[in-house]
XYZ file of C-alpha atoms in Angstrom:
653
model
C 156.619 137.274 33.334
C 157.466 140.140 33.853
C 156.284 141.505 36.886
C 154.521 138.849 39.359
C 151.331 139.833 39.931
C 149.270 137.524 42.425
C 145.792 137.704 40.716
C 144.717 134.570 43.060
C 141.597 134.332 40.745
C 144.484 132.337 38.785
C 145.185 129.615 41.245
C 141.245 129.845 42.275
C 140.472 128.723 37.969
C 143.142 125.418 39.247
C 142.224 124.388 42.994
C 138.294 125.126 42.903
C 137.118 122.513 40.654
C 139.731 119.969 42.675
C 138.268 121.116 46.306
C 135.250 121.057 44.241
C 134.978 117.523 43.088
C 135.391 116.306 47.212
C 132.920 118.270 48.580
C 130.865 116.524 45.696
C 131.642 113.433 46.412
C 131.253 113.719 49.661
C 127.683 115.419 49.275
C 126.815 112.701 46.530
C 127.025 109.990 49.558
C 123.503 111.230 50.866
C 122.033 112.702 47.790
C 122.921 111.770 44.118
C 120.254 114.675 42.868
C 122.388 116.765 44.534
C 125.923 115.939 43.940
C 125.233 116.535 40.641
C 123.697 119.798 40.489
C 126.818 120.725 42.622
C 129.056 119.158 39.891
C 127.252 121.692 37.442
C 127.760 124.745 39.823
C 131.121 123.804 40.210
C 131.939 123.775 36.211
C 129.266 127.047 36.030
C 131.881 130.127 38.407
C 134.967 128.168 36.639
C 133.378 128.937 33.564
C 132.181 132.801 34.287
C 135.354 133.078 36.435
C 137.613 132.384 33.005
C 135.039 135.225 31.358
C 136.300 137.314 34.461
C 139.690 137.098 32.968
C 138.915 138.628 29.609
C 140.748 142.106 28.974
C 143.543 141.346 31.786
C 147.217 140.442 31.748
C 146.862 138.639 35.015
C 149.513 136.747 36.776
C 150.579 134.280 39.983
C 153.415 132.999 41.058
C 153.285 130.465 44.051
C 157.272 130.362 45.324
C 159.191 127.289 46.986
C 156.404 124.747 45.821
C 157.777 121.438 44.746
C 160.862 123.298 44.959
C 160.656 125.567 41.616
C 157.299 126.977 41.968
C 153.671 127.416 40.084
C 153.803 130.800 37.926
C 150.578 131.510 36.386
C 149.505 133.890 33.884
C 145.942 134.036 31.476
C 147.235 136.717 28.201
C 146.190 135.975 24.893
C 146.720 132.501 23.967
C 146.370 131.164 27.680
C 142.593 132.799 28.048
C 141.470 131.862 24.835
C 142.026 128.385 26.325
C 141.028 129.402 30.212
C 137.383 130.347 28.690
C 137.171 126.922 25.908
C 137.878 124.906 28.874
C 135.453 126.274 31.720
C 132.820 126.603 28.295
C 133.174 122.814 27.502
C 133.194 121.434 31.243
C 129.989 123.203 31.763
C 127.958 122.173 28.870
C 129.391 118.344 28.781
C 128.563 118.311 32.441
C 125.037 119.083 31.968
C 124.827 116.852 29.048
C 126.434 114.422 31.921
C 123.331 114.345 33.703
C 121.191 113.233 31.108
C 123.781 110.563 29.982
C 124.311 108.316 33.081
C 120.807 108.647 34.541
C 121.058 104.731 34.702
C 124.568 104.466 35.436
C 126.584 103.372 39.010
C 130.087 104.775 40.022
C 129.309 108.836 39.150
C 129.966 109.984 42.932
C 133.541 108.285 41.751
C 133.392 110.059 37.939
C 132.087 113.347 39.018
C 135.186 113.903 41.771
C 137.789 112.766 38.711
C 136.039 114.565 36.582
C 136.461 118.036 38.212
C 140.392 117.130 39.155
C 140.297 116.877 35.978
C 139.045 120.204 35.244
C 141.802 121.472 37.640
C 144.673 119.978 35.637
C 143.614 121.095 32.695
C 143.387 124.618 33.798
C 146.637 124.113 35.611
C 148.608 123.564 32.245
C 146.432 125.748 30.144
C 147.361 128.674 32.436
C 150.630 127.560 33.314
C 153.667 130.751 33.157
C 156.499 127.509 32.691
C 157.321 124.513 31.653
C 157.630 123.158 35.432
C 154.396 124.481 36.147
C 153.054 122.576 32.785
C 154.375 119.513 33.839
C 152.976 119.227 37.300
C 149.535 119.774 35.678
C 150.392 117.604 32.602
C 150.739 114.325 35.248
C 148.149 115.205 37.563
C 145.892 115.705 34.554
C 147.040 111.990 33.579
C 146.146 110.090 36.661
C 143.255 111.738 37.004
C 141.964 111.311 32.689
C 142.786 107.595 33.510
C 139.694 106.918 35.884
C 137.729 108.615 33.380
C 138.662 106.481 30.206
C 137.816 102.571 32.730
C 134.009 104.431 34.038
C 132.226 101.109 32.708
C 134.768 98.614 34.357
C 134.534 96.325 31.083
C 137.096 94.349 30.138
C 138.016 96.282 26.960
C 137.304 99.894 28.810
C 140.002 98.429 31.648
C 143.072 97.237 28.732
C 142.427 100.680 26.904
C 142.501 102.896 29.980
C 146.185 100.797 31.420
C 147.456 101.285 27.195
C 146.451 105.247 28.223
C 148.115 104.884 31.273
C 151.239 103.321 30.382
C 151.852 106.104 27.410
C 151.046 108.482 29.898
C 153.040 107.892 32.069
C 156.461 106.930 30.117
C 155.998 110.235 28.542
C 156.030 111.715 31.281
C 158.874 110.417 31.819
C 160.703 111.054 29.252
C 159.877 114.713 29.247
C 160.718 115.342 33.049
C 164.581 113.810 31.240
C 164.120 116.618 29.084
C 163.230 118.848 31.989
C 166.104 118.735 33.962
C 168.555 118.760 30.756
C 167.113 122.160 29.853
C 167.311 123.534 33.355
C 170.598 122.657 33.335
C 172.056 124.109 30.670
C 169.519 127.277 30.833
C 168.928 127.628 34.307
C 164.675 128.365 34.211
C 162.334 126.928 32.644
C 160.496 130.126 32.314
C 158.625 129.903 29.179
C 158.952 134.288 28.273
C 162.564 133.336 29.993
C 163.267 130.691 27.736
C 162.277 132.739 24.422
C 164.889 135.765 25.779
C 167.721 133.747 25.742
C 166.463 131.399 22.017
C 165.759 134.275 20.809
C 169.883 136.137 20.527
C 170.954 132.320 20.104
C 171.752 131.740 16.292
C 173.094 127.903 16.912
C 169.996 125.430 18.533
C 171.450 122.239 17.158
C 172.871 121.339 20.485
C 168.864 121.397 21.739
C 167.379 119.572 19.291
C 167.559 116.257 21.553
C 166.360 118.125 24.764
C 163.643 119.534 22.690
C 162.587 115.595 21.490
C 163.009 114.916 24.416
C 160.822 117.149 25.733
C 158.634 116.907 23.215
C 157.678 113.147 23.663
C 155.207 113.212 26.170
C 153.284 116.405 24.666
C 153.358 113.964 21.249
C 151.612 111.154 23.615
C 148.699 113.119 25.158
C 147.999 115.044 22.178
C 148.105 110.896 19.775
C 150.541 111.577 17.462
C 151.860 108.811 15.556
C 153.600 106.241 16.386
C 152.396 106.958 20.181
C 148.215 107.530 19.361
C 147.961 103.521 19.844
C 145.717 104.675 23.341
C 143.443 107.094 21.500
C 141.435 105.150 19.135
C 140.787 102.639 22.262
C 140.308 105.310 25.212
C 137.803 107.649 23.159
C 135.769 104.592 22.031
C 135.200 103.320 24.993
C 134.966 105.737 27.626
C 131.747 107.515 28.319
C 129.829 109.894 25.571
C 130.801 113.169 27.819
C 134.334 111.771 28.599
C 135.742 111.763 25.052
C 133.984 114.874 24.446
C 136.988 116.156 27.089
C 139.540 114.038 25.591
C 139.135 114.541 22.133
C 138.517 118.479 22.889
C 140.771 119.405 25.673
C 142.513 116.840 27.511
C 144.348 116.141 23.930
C 144.869 119.551 22.964
C 147.393 119.666 26.578
C 149.708 118.065 24.217
C 149.275 120.000 21.660
C 149.894 123.027 24.014
C 153.376 121.668 25.181
C 153.818 121.038 21.780
C 153.420 124.793 20.490
C 155.116 126.488 23.490
C 158.567 123.985 22.787
C 158.090 125.668 19.085
C 157.072 128.844 20.097
C 159.634 129.638 23.074
C 162.118 127.558 22.461
C 162.813 127.030 18.798
C 160.894 129.823 17.112
C 161.812 130.268 13.435
C 163.745 127.223 13.276
C 163.131 125.376 9.916
C 165.246 122.120 11.720
C 162.616 122.001 13.916
C 159.847 122.624 11.573
C 160.314 119.878 9.260
C 160.819 117.401 11.986
C 157.142 118.304 13.227
C 156.099 118.151 9.940
C 156.513 114.801 9.035
C 154.910 113.686 12.148
C 152.356 115.714 11.915
C 151.612 114.601 7.664
C 151.411 110.577 9.044
C 149.850 110.975 12.228
C 146.943 113.643 9.691
C 147.375 110.662 7.317
C 147.468 107.875 9.941
C 144.063 109.293 11.906
C 141.957 109.504 8.294
C 142.582 106.342 7.022
C 141.571 104.693 9.966
C 138.655 106.745 10.503
C 138.138 105.591 6.496
C 138.504 101.482 7.372
C 136.236 102.079 11.181
C 132.808 101.120 11.292
C 132.120 101.855 15.235
C 130.206 105.388 15.722
C 132.448 106.739 18.060
C 135.747 104.722 16.618
C 136.252 106.975 13.499
C 135.582 110.463 15.421
C 138.286 109.244 17.851
C 140.777 108.435 14.841
C 139.306 111.991 13.038
C 140.351 113.594 16.089
C 143.879 111.876 15.657
C 143.950 113.126 12.123
C 142.630 116.421 13.058
C 145.568 116.688 15.560
C 147.921 115.987 12.327
C 146.969 119.192 10.411
C 147.278 121.416 13.681
C 150.785 119.375 14.662
C 151.156 120.861 10.393
C 150.137 124.327 11.049
C 152.525 124.528 14.482
C 155.954 122.823 11.599
C 154.296 125.850 9.205
C 155.307 128.169 11.934
C 159.038 126.997 11.986
C 159.271 126.703 8.113
C 158.527 129.794 7.375
C 159.661 131.792 9.489
C 158.992 135.301 10.374
C 156.132 134.787 7.770
C 154.451 132.446 10.019
C 151.449 135.015 10.005
C 149.011 132.435 8.182
C 150.890 129.726 9.502
C 150.235 130.910 13.416
C 146.416 131.706 13.095
C 145.191 128.511 11.025
C 147.732 126.529 13.579
C 145.390 128.985 16.537
C 141.671 129.018 15.101
C 142.227 125.076 13.818
C 143.291 124.033 17.828
C 139.676 126.314 18.338
C 137.142 125.057 16.403
C 138.338 121.244 16.577
C 137.161 121.347 19.779
C 133.586 122.983 19.002
C 133.369 120.576 16.132
C 134.396 117.089 18.333
C 131.866 118.716 20.959
C 129.254 117.963 18.309
C 129.934 114.947 17.429
C 130.686 113.357 20.237
C 127.548 114.400 22.396
C 125.647 113.679 19.461
C 127.166 109.908 19.319
C 126.584 110.339 23.093
C 122.442 110.584 22.643
C 123.066 107.672 20.175
C 124.441 105.611 22.709
C 122.156 106.271 25.274
C 118.797 105.154 23.266
C 120.203 102.352 21.541
C 123.409 101.332 24.072
C 125.664 100.282 20.883
C 127.828 102.527 18.880
C 128.183 99.743 15.790
C 126.981 101.261 12.263
C 125.522 97.985 11.591
C 123.530 97.809 14.520
C 122.499 101.864 15.271
C 122.262 102.273 11.074
C 119.067 103.889 10.653
C 118.485 105.698 14.107
C 118.144 108.933 13.086
C 116.366 108.230 9.660
C 113.054 110.556 12.099
C 114.981 113.262 13.914
C 115.612 116.097 11.715
C 116.885 118.032 14.347
C 119.943 115.692 15.405
C 120.119 115.139 11.615
C 121.089 118.941 11.229
C 122.776 119.063 14.164
C 125.389 115.844 13.047
C 125.092 117.844 9.661
C 126.186 120.925 10.797
C 129.543 119.526 12.445
C 129.978 117.526 9.140
C 130.650 120.647 7.448
C 132.637 122.270 9.089
C 135.312 118.983 9.725
C 135.081 118.490 6.628
C 136.494 122.475 5.280
C 132.860 123.169 3.268
C 133.100 126.746 2.907
C 130.995 128.764 5.417
C 131.513 126.742 7.992
C 134.064 127.050 10.556
C 136.791 124.715 9.811
C 136.800 125.940 6.359
C 138.446 129.281 7.924
C 141.594 127.181 9.300
C 142.184 124.992 7.210
C 142.410 127.554 4.911
C 144.678 128.956 6.392
C 147.024 126.412 6.820
C 146.319 125.041 3.379
C 147.979 128.994 2.167
C 150.942 128.423 4.694
C 152.047 125.975 2.979
C 151.562 127.658 -0.666
C 152.993 130.563 0.939
C 156.520 128.412 1.276
C 156.677 127.020 -1.695
C 155.860 130.154 -3.268
C 158.813 131.685 -1.119
C 161.160 128.269 -3.041
C 160.586 129.145 -6.232
C 161.483 133.123 -6.266
C 164.316 131.459 -4.457
C 165.168 129.107 -6.964
C 164.638 126.335 -5.241
C 163.623 122.893 -5.510
C 159.352 122.919 -4.063
C 158.658 118.955 -4.632
C 158.333 118.289 -1.346
C 156.489 121.007 -0.251
C 154.065 120.575 -3.128
C 154.022 117.011 -1.617
C 152.969 117.821 1.750
C 150.211 120.054 -0.203
C 148.713 117.174 -2.040
C 149.136 114.919 1.184
C 147.239 118.065 3.004
C 144.256 118.297 0.185
C 144.110 114.396 0.146
C 143.164 114.265 4.213
C 140.827 116.560 3.647
C 139.251 114.337 1.307
C 139.059 111.639 3.280
C 138.022 113.586 6.132
C 134.792 114.290 3.578
C 134.939 110.753 3.192
C 134.411 109.346 6.432
C 132.023 112.054 8.028
C 130.124 111.365 4.692
C 129.899 107.655 5.449
C 128.776 107.763 9.192
C 126.312 110.103 8.197
C 124.433 108.011 5.820
C 124.573 104.987 8.037
C 123.090 106.900 11.022
C 120.292 109.254 9.579
C 120.003 107.740 6.202
C 120.493 103.919 5.274
C 117.349 101.662 6.302
C 117.582 99.420 9.092
C 115.275 96.556 8.650
C 115.684 95.348 12.144
C 116.391 98.347 14.114
C 117.431 97.762 18.258
C 114.920 98.300 20.691
C 115.305 101.567 22.352
C 116.130 101.577 26.051
C 115.782 104.827 26.822
C 112.471 105.741 28.346
C 110.628 109.079 27.168
C 112.506 111.797 24.223
C 115.687 110.222 23.011
C 116.993 114.080 24.220
C 116.032 116.348 26.855
C 115.415 119.689 25.590
C 118.351 120.891 28.071
C 120.205 119.209 25.768
C 118.350 120.061 22.853
C 119.183 123.203 23.098
C 123.024 123.060 24.185
C 123.378 120.527 21.085
C 121.475 123.378 18.872
C 123.450 126.225 19.848
C 127.048 124.546 19.608
C 126.040 123.836 16.086
C 124.595 126.763 15.201
C 127.656 128.425 16.259
C 130.017 126.857 13.863
C 128.403 128.218 10.869
C 127.921 131.723 12.179
C 132.192 131.284 13.396
C 132.316 130.289 8.952
C 129.710 132.782 7.509
C 131.481 136.457 10.009
C 134.855 134.936 9.810
C 135.897 138.634 10.334
C 134.569 138.975 13.500
C 135.301 135.728 15.141
C 137.683 133.648 13.192
C 140.435 136.298 12.858
C 140.141 137.969 16.627
C 140.728 135.168 18.133
C 143.489 134.593 15.771
C 145.105 138.492 16.860
C 144.377 137.786 20.011
C 146.888 134.337 20.145
C 149.875 135.776 17.834
C 151.521 137.049 20.768
C 151.895 133.495 22.108
C 152.816 131.996 19.340
C 155.841 134.658 18.715
C 153.344 135.478 14.875
C 153.658 138.732 12.997
C 149.846 139.974 12.100
C 149.564 139.019 8.624
C 150.536 141.708 5.786
C 146.871 142.398 4.778
C 143.784 140.472 5.314
C 143.052 136.803 3.749
C 140.258 136.709 1.597
C 138.884 133.546 2.725
C 136.018 133.482 -0.398
C 137.632 133.835 -3.193
C 138.515 131.649 -6.025
C 142.350 130.715 -4.576
C 141.068 129.871 -1.518
C 138.174 128.435 -2.506
C 139.930 126.108 -4.558
C 141.260 123.680 -2.152
C 138.371 123.200 -0.196
C 136.873 122.199 -4.295
C 139.528 119.768 -4.321
C 139.399 117.840 -1.265
C 135.984 117.868 -1.412
C 136.891 115.640 -5.259
C 138.759 113.333 -3.868
C 135.804 112.688 -0.396
C 133.642 112.139 -3.344
C 135.671 109.809 -5.113
C 136.928 107.875 -2.008
C 133.233 107.583 -0.601
C 131.778 106.222 -3.982
C 134.257 104.315 -5.639
C 135.927 102.584 -2.341
C 133.909 103.439 0.665
C 130.613 101.818 -1.126
C 132.602 99.063 -3.355
C 135.227 97.987 -1.288
C 133.436 98.866 2.653
C 130.271 98.832 1.780
C 128.356 94.967 0.660
C 124.810 94.039 0.110
C 123.110 90.776 1.740
C 120.915 88.897 0.784
C 117.928 90.899 1.358
C 119.489 93.886 -0.699
C 120.195 95.579 2.686
C 123.721 97.542 3.299
C 126.290 95.693 5.860
C 129.620 98.093 6.376
C 132.223 95.710 6.217
C 135.842 95.885 9.193
C 138.611 95.388 6.645
C 141.022 96.973 8.212
C 144.318 94.222 8.715
C 144.385 93.187 12.836
C 147.888 92.334 11.962
C 148.260 96.429 11.590
C 147.675 97.051 15.383
C 150.614 98.932 16.294
C 149.700 97.907 20.202
C 149.645 93.970 19.936
C 152.073 93.211 17.057
C 154.651 95.577 18.077
C 154.178 98.076 21.977
C 152.952 94.974 24.517
C 155.199 91.888 22.950
C 157.860 94.303 23.111
C 157.425 95.662 25.994
C 156.681 92.505 28.102
C 158.658 90.489 26.650
C 161.889 91.352 24.501
C 162.587 94.049 26.712
C 162.236 91.830 30.011
C 165.002 88.976 28.678
C 167.505 91.501 27.285
C 167.210 93.005 30.572
C 167.070 89.817 32.457
C 170.724 88.621 30.424
C 172.031 91.422 31.030
C 171.437 91.495 35.083
C 172.727 87.540 35.326
C 175.615 88.675 32.962
C 176.572 91.525 35.036
C 176.678 89.816 38.133
C 178.067 86.924 36.824
C 181.173 89.222 35.742
C 180.718 90.751 38.754
C 181.296 87.637 41.410
C 184.001 86.802 38.934
C 185.820 89.998 39.514
C 185.416 90.221 43.087
C 187.314 86.168 43.785
C 189.976 87.967 41.401
C 190.443 90.858 43.787
C 190.071 88.922 46.697
C 192.578 85.984 45.637
C 195.075 88.903 44.203
C 194.740 90.819 47.266
C 194.583 88.895 50.165
C 197.081 86.104 48.760
C 200.638 85.443 48.445
C 202.163 83.577 45.359
C 202.049 80.572 47.504
C 198.450 81.000 48.201
C 198.814 81.343 52.228
C 196.335 84.275 53.173
C 198.459 87.221 54.440
C 196.302 88.746 56.987
C 194.258 92.032 55.416
C 195.716 94.968 58.660
C 198.547 94.222 57.277
C 198.228 93.301 53.378
C 201.379 95.304 50.759
C 202.124 98.223 52.738
C 202.740 96.286 56.133
C 206.159 94.893 57.118
C 205.142 91.007 57.307
C 207.324 88.837 56.494
C 207.441 84.684 57.317
C 211.289 84.407 57.110
C 211.350 83.210 53.751
C 209.695 85.429 51.573
C 211.012 89.521 51.225
C 208.328 92.097 51.050
C 209.584 93.197 48.002
C 207.593 90.859 46.017
C 204.590 92.308 47.432
C 204.808 95.504 46.754
C 205.164 93.791 43.001
C 202.098 91.819 43.690
C 199.909 94.818 44.494
C 201.095 96.429 41.205
C 200.075 93.979 39.615
C 196.975 94.338 41.472
C 196.525 97.810 40.799
C 196.970 96.973 36.814
C 194.085 94.710 36.847
C 191.693 96.380 38.804
C 192.366 98.911 36.135
C 191.702 96.640 33.204
C 188.510 95.089 35.236
C 187.364 99.100 35.481
C 188.055 99.417 31.391
C 185.968 96.393 30.724
C 183.299 97.477 33.386
C 182.798 100.587 32.096
C 182.913 99.515 28.254
C 179.656 97.017 29.330
C 178.062 100.255 30.630
C 178.522 101.903 27.596
C 177.098 99.502 25.017
């Protein structure tokens, strides 16, 4: 911030929901209905407060808190994130009232839900990495309670994995921030941008960048730190899953965007590093979703894949350098579009779960055959996330795809090989096809297939309240509106957030519906059709003796990284290695001390010399000259030096 402006609205958006959560907990001990409405009122106030920031560049600084103080600002991209957080949190809270009608521990749920909202606002409004980190860690611990809400054995395990990854990632990020502050003297984002904008060689900062990036990548669910995401999303309540997918993982993406835009802007080496992780995450998430037979797990793996798409956009901003206008716009818009899409999808999954208390495709298939409203809502989100023209996801995916194509053209014009980036383009379009394939799979299962043995409905009254029906319908209709009117909606959002990403304005308006851009969507559509009809229906489905469709879980169990790699490594291998070296160090230390005692306190005949005399005294027994002791002292110093050298070698190894 060039000028510190103490606008109290910024800390209000952060701390008011936290205080509101504590007040709601007290209210809930006496009146649960009043608590529910209080939570809605708190999130509504926060939502309105976020809208009040529109059109204003505001800042806030609290000096001295936690040493470096807290700094916040609300311009451009951060304003968009604040409004997005306020709207989604309010809608999810309203949906929660019906979802948790027969649930328990709701005092705890609403308390930590509101604490998490405040922490998320703190991240998105932060003006320096220190403030980001403080609220990032608060959010990790408060959202942990949302994941383990049901308290089943599986939910508790998933929550512990989530917390373990978050804590490990936070510690590594903190180490990187220490090093960054030591080298630059600041963690303020705009100051870092000024420092690094005039730095020609940033190679000395790549290691620091990776350390800071680590914690954000863990929260975003990037491969190979994605292990928590499919399980946490699946086992958390649907409203919590919506918040995790729409916003909490986006805090990690926000951190990655800040590192790239403020420290490694226009840095191709950094861009290629992020690109590799993004492509792997994009593909791995899509493949996991194709194999999944659980509705929420499929959506969870889909979130992982879509985060990969966003990371590809972040990477292209570095690779393209000053030509990054399309990549920046695509990154920002897919960030927003994915949040809108997953809000509809996870809340729709919540509607299914409220009625059947089940999410297995073989058990819930056919649930939506006679529910045209829910079918239409889900279809809107399917077409959006699949990148079908006239829906919002098509706009952002087109921009991301065109940024890759643009770099391919730049390489060809320069006479350089474009094979690497062409492969990235093919994988991008293939992942888009996989998205259509797995979304078609769950749509057909829930809304088309017949179920000869439907589960009994466990919810009294209509399957969806009128209030929630209105919420989902409005959110679903917003998806094609944004896709049909991209210049009025999407482009304006991209323009608002361009400054944070250090992007220039595009040289010309993008012709979204020209054949050159439609071609990518058509290729992905063809890939999706092939994968669905020739792989999913032939390999991942079969018909039983009665001719009914059965969905098969063919994902190899031995490919579970958490169970086969991380848990054995962290709980068995590393403790054994640590224990071995601890015992070795203890043995060496005891031996070293024994040698020193013998050399310093004993004469050559093995007789003990009084400690107060040692070697500099005039001690003599009448037979041995004190010169001998000086020689003994030299030998002792030599042995001590050798011992210290061995110790240093041991530490370094």
